[in-house]
Amino acid sequence: MSKLLQTLVNSIALGSLYALTALGYTLVYGVLRFINFAHSDVFTVGAWVSFSIATAFGWASTGSPWFAMPLVLLLAMALCAALGIMIERLAYRPLRKAPRLNVLITAIGVSLFLQNVGQLQWVFGTQPQSMPPVLEDSSVAELSGVHIRMVDLVVVSLTIVLLGLLEFLIYRTKLGRAMRAVSFDEKTASLMGINANRIVSITFGIGSALAAAGGMFFALKYGSIKQSADATWVLLGLKAFVAAVVGGIGNVRGAVVGALLIAFVEMFGAAYFSPHMRDFYVFVILIVVLLVRPSGLFGSSTVEKV
Amino acid sequence: MSDPTRPLAARIAGLTPSVFGAVLRSVWPIVVGFIVALLLQAALAPMLGPFYAKLLLDIGIAIVLAVSLNIVNGFAGQFSLGHAGFMMVGGYAAALITYYGSIKLGWIEPGAYGVEVHGGFMGPGDLLFLFACVFGGVVAALAGLVVGLPSLRLRGDYLAIVTLGFGEIVRVLVQQSSDVLDPKAAAEVGWLTASKHLGGPLGFTGTPTYVSPTPWLEDAAGNQTGHAGIFFTFIFVTLVLIVAFRLKISTHGRALLAVRENEVAAEAVGVNTSRAKVVAFVTAAFFAGIGGALFAHEVGTTLNPKELGFQKSIDLVIMVVIAGMGSISGVVYAATMLTILPELLRDSAEYRMPIYALALIVVMIVRPQGLFGIQEIWELRPRLRFLKGAVIGAAIGAASWLLFGWVLKVIHDDASKFLLALRSFISALSAIGKLVLLGGLVAVAIFAVMMVAGAVFEKLRPKKLPTATAIAREASSERAGADLANAEDSPKAEASDDKDGGR
């Protein structure tokens, strides 16, 4: 019983990490109809940037004040938002009218670029680093053998807060309405006086900021940060992507549900079957979903027009 | 050329080439490939020495892989990111055959951990190796069928993700396997048990190195000094090139290109798109499996799941995309260059991938169809302007790459010591000059060889046959002309006949 509950707690924590990243995929797909392969690398950069900031403040050795975590989080989110906007401006905007295959290849190029530049000695380097403890890591609660870590608690609650903000932004503000309009039909939205390019930039910014938050939480939760081209990141990004697809890409709430689902399958599979096959389960889910219901659980299937 | 008195059916029959000509045209590439492979093995490899001969092997294997990827990515436009997965399937299947097969056939040195190569040139060992290559290809082709079927429902981004997922699944499954059995233990188990012992995350160690760059000749004492790896590799290169070229100029290839350009339109004109896509996947996977089998038996490479991961797929994709999706000679050129360049520029190895990535992005924005597009290199001949631009561009690119790398290195190493920096600049300049010269020479040499080969190929290629549509059109216009002649009188009919004859 305690194993079951513990796995449940772990999967909710992991699921919220996936959700933060999956939202970026879904948001970008919503407005531009393409999969931003470089998104998982923005996640990686988020983790590394938060590490660099925390190290620059000297919190690695001395311990950290109470405002350390929010400060690092906000800075990392701002920097990654800028990075995301820059990527969109330089790499994707020139290809707005190009075939989708070209955009896809460009996205892979951007992803490779971020990975490998991050590996350079004067950027982040190739050594794995350990994240400075900007958040006290202790077991805050223990209920009949189930440990709830402080990090998990903070991650889950902050994720809920961020998701709430995103929900508010999309469905309750003018900007959100503009985003939905562009997502629905870019041309008509432009005719109605919406600056579509600006909306796309903002969407990229929001998605990247959420990915940065995910990256930082990931670094906090697991303590160590691997080099930026490590396969772990690619896999992590892919799983978040799978979450977005399972939930129905383009659907914000679906992405969260998909992320939780993926995390549940992964964690329960690892706990009750074989821990080495975690990635296997996720990709099998992806393939099954794509074959059975390509539009995802909550996606609306679109009729292709010629 | 067309004799209007003959009936249409007879004229069409007249256009089919003679059996002798057809056989000749089918056979000559094989003969040429055979001779080239033989020359590379017997003449060039000993001349170059082991290091460059190994490079030759790497190039051959890269060509097999990149050209096969070109079939599915370039011709059919089905963006696959799991080519290394097929390579892994083929490689492991082949290694299973040669390693455990050699043991079961009793070809092992007592006490040795690995399995040595066995038999002379085209001896039993080589036959086992060739069988293993084909077996690896077939197993990979089956995997290609499995991946090709979902491709019927998916396109673009989703397909890329599924193929990527396939590569990852293969990797995870291989990582789950147990350690390689040592010969003594392996002799006692069956094939099914043996297939569960693939080395896991450490890789399949101890495979016999049939693909080695050393010449196959025996030394004075009559001992085998090496194996004809280059010969076999380039035989497979020949095979994949012939298949790719034949495919490209055939109906099937045109169907693939049609699917790539517009699937709906292709379907509308009667192309069986599902079949075309599956055929592309299976063909590509087959040759990827052979490439993997060659890789598995190559000297100095280890067959492990990490080596054949996502990164390998991306390397191949870069070759195809930069060269031009659909251009076979372009892909051969890119595979050759992108295998040689990292070797030449070992000093700035860490900048390799950022530069590739940038090149990928820039090519996509500036020249979305890739450097050569769908054309072959020799088809570019009339457009020297472009060629000149490409050469200048390549020179500028190489120079800026080197300069960029050097500047970064200096900044990193000794930013404060200006004098030292100046001195290293001067020494680096000479080194850079050497590298640019070398790289440029190699590039131009390969280009020239391909141009000549291409010109020869063009000469020997079957003449463009008039299509059935053209003949039908001609026939109908003749009929119209004849009607006209009947209605009025002779002189105009003569003229229209002349016009037809001149066409």
mmCIF file of N, CA and C in Angstrom, chain A residues 45-55 72-73 76 131-132 134 212 215-217 219 225:
data_model
loop_
_atom_site.group_PDB
_atom_site.id
_atom_site.type_symbol
_atom_site.label_atom_id
_atom_site.label_comp_id
_atom_site.label_asym_id
_atom_site.label_seq_id
_atom_site.Cartn_x
_atom_site.Cartn_y
_atom_site.Cartn_z
ATOM 1 N N VAL A 45 18.353 24.355 -21.429
ATOM 2 C CA VAL A 45 18.985 25.648 -21.173
ATOM 3 C C VAL A 45 18.421 26.235 -19.884
ATOM 4 N N GLY A 46 17.123 26.046 -19.656
ATOM 5 C CA GLY A 46 16.520 26.530 -18.417
ATOM 6 C C GLY A 46 17.212 25.959 -17.192
ATOM 7 N N ALA A 47 17.459 24.647 -17.231
ATOM 8 C CA ALA A 47 18.138 24.010 -16.105
ATOM 9 C C ALA A 47 19.541 24.579 -15.930
ATOM 10 N N TRP A 48 20.252 24.712 -17.037
ATOM 11 C CA TRP A 48 21.637 25.196 -16.943
ATOM 12 C C TRP A 48 21.693 26.660 -16.538
ATOM 13 N N VAL A 49 20.761 27.451 -17.054
ATOM 14 C CA VAL A 49 20.768 28.866 -16.706
ATOM 15 C C VAL A 49 20.485 29.034 -15.225
ATOM 16 N N SER A 50 19.535 28.264 -14.704
ATOM 17 C CA SER A 50 19.242 28.419 -13.278
ATOM 18 C C SER A 50 20.437 27.971 -12.442
ATOM 19 N N PHE A 51 21.132 26.956 -12.933
ATOM 20 C CA PHE A 51 22.359 26.542 -12.243
ATOM 21 C C PHE A 51 23.379 27.669 -12.255
ATOM 22 N N SER A 52 23.569 28.276 -13.449
ATOM 23 C CA SER A 52 24.574 29.334 -13.570
ATOM 24 C C SER A 52 24.232 30.513 -12.676
ATOM 25 N N ILE A 53 22.935 30.871 -12.647
ATOM 26 C CA ILE A 53 22.534 32.025 -11.834
ATOM 27 C C ILE A 53 22.797 31.731 -10.354
ATOM 28 N N ALA A 54 22.371 30.560 -9.932
ATOM 29 C CA ALA A 54 22.537 30.214 -8.516
ATOM 30 C C ALA A 54 24.015 30.168 -8.148
ATOM 31 N N THR A 55 24.849 29.672 -9.056
ATOM 32 C CA THR A 55 26.278 29.614 -8.797
ATOM 33 C C THR A 55 26.870 31.017 -8.770
ATOM 34 N N VAL A 72 15.784 32.955 -8.789
ATOM 35 C CA VAL A 72 16.390 32.140 -9.839
ATOM 36 C C VAL A 72 15.325 31.735 -10.853
ATOM 37 N N LEU A 73 14.177 31.359 -10.333
ATOM 38 C CA LEU A 73 13.094 30.909 -11.219
ATOM 39 C C LEU A 73 12.706 32.015 -12.193
ATOM 40 N N ALA A 76 15.528 32.794 -14.734
ATOM 41 C CA ALA A 76 15.658 31.732 -15.742
ATOM 42 C C ALA A 76 14.505 31.799 -16.728
ATOM 43 N N MET A 131 23.248 20.922 -8.878
ATOM 44 C CA MET A 131 22.482 22.149 -8.679
ATOM 45 C C MET A 131 22.674 22.637 -7.236
ATOM 46 N N PRO A 132 22.999 23.937 -7.070
ATOM 47 C CA PRO A 132 23.078 24.473 -5.707
ATOM 48 C C PRO A 132 21.711 24.336 -5.029
ATOM 49 N N VAL A 134 19.079 25.664 -3.752
ATOM 50 C CA VAL A 134 18.373 26.919 -3.488
ATOM 51 C C VAL A 134 17.064 26.652 -2.739
ATOM 52 N N ALA A 212 11.546 26.677 -19.075
ATOM 53 C CA ALA A 212 12.632 27.035 -18.157
ATOM 54 C C ALA A 212 12.263 26.660 -16.735
ATOM 55 N N GLY A 215 12.713 23.079 -16.433
ATOM 56 C CA GLY A 215 14.127 22.729 -16.354
ATOM 57 C C GLY A 215 14.690 22.964 -14.975
ATOM 58 N N MET A 216 14.330 24.088 -14.396
ATOM 59 C CA MET A 216 14.856 24.382 -13.064
ATOM 60 C C MET A 216 14.313 23.393 -12.033
ATOM 61 N N PHE A 217 13.032 23.110 -12.113
ATOM 62 C CA PHE A 217 12.454 22.153 -11.157
ATOM 63 C C PHE A 217 13.099 20.788 -11.311
ATOM 64 N N ALA A 219 16.149 20.205 -12.325
ATOM 65 C CA ALA A 219 17.478 20.260 -11.716
ATOM 66 C C ALA A 219 17.382 20.190 -10.197
ATOM 67 N N ILE A 225 22.841 18.078 -13.047
ATOM 68 C CA ILE A 225 22.516 18.537 -14.401
ATOM 69 C C ILE A 225 23.526 17.928 -15.347
#
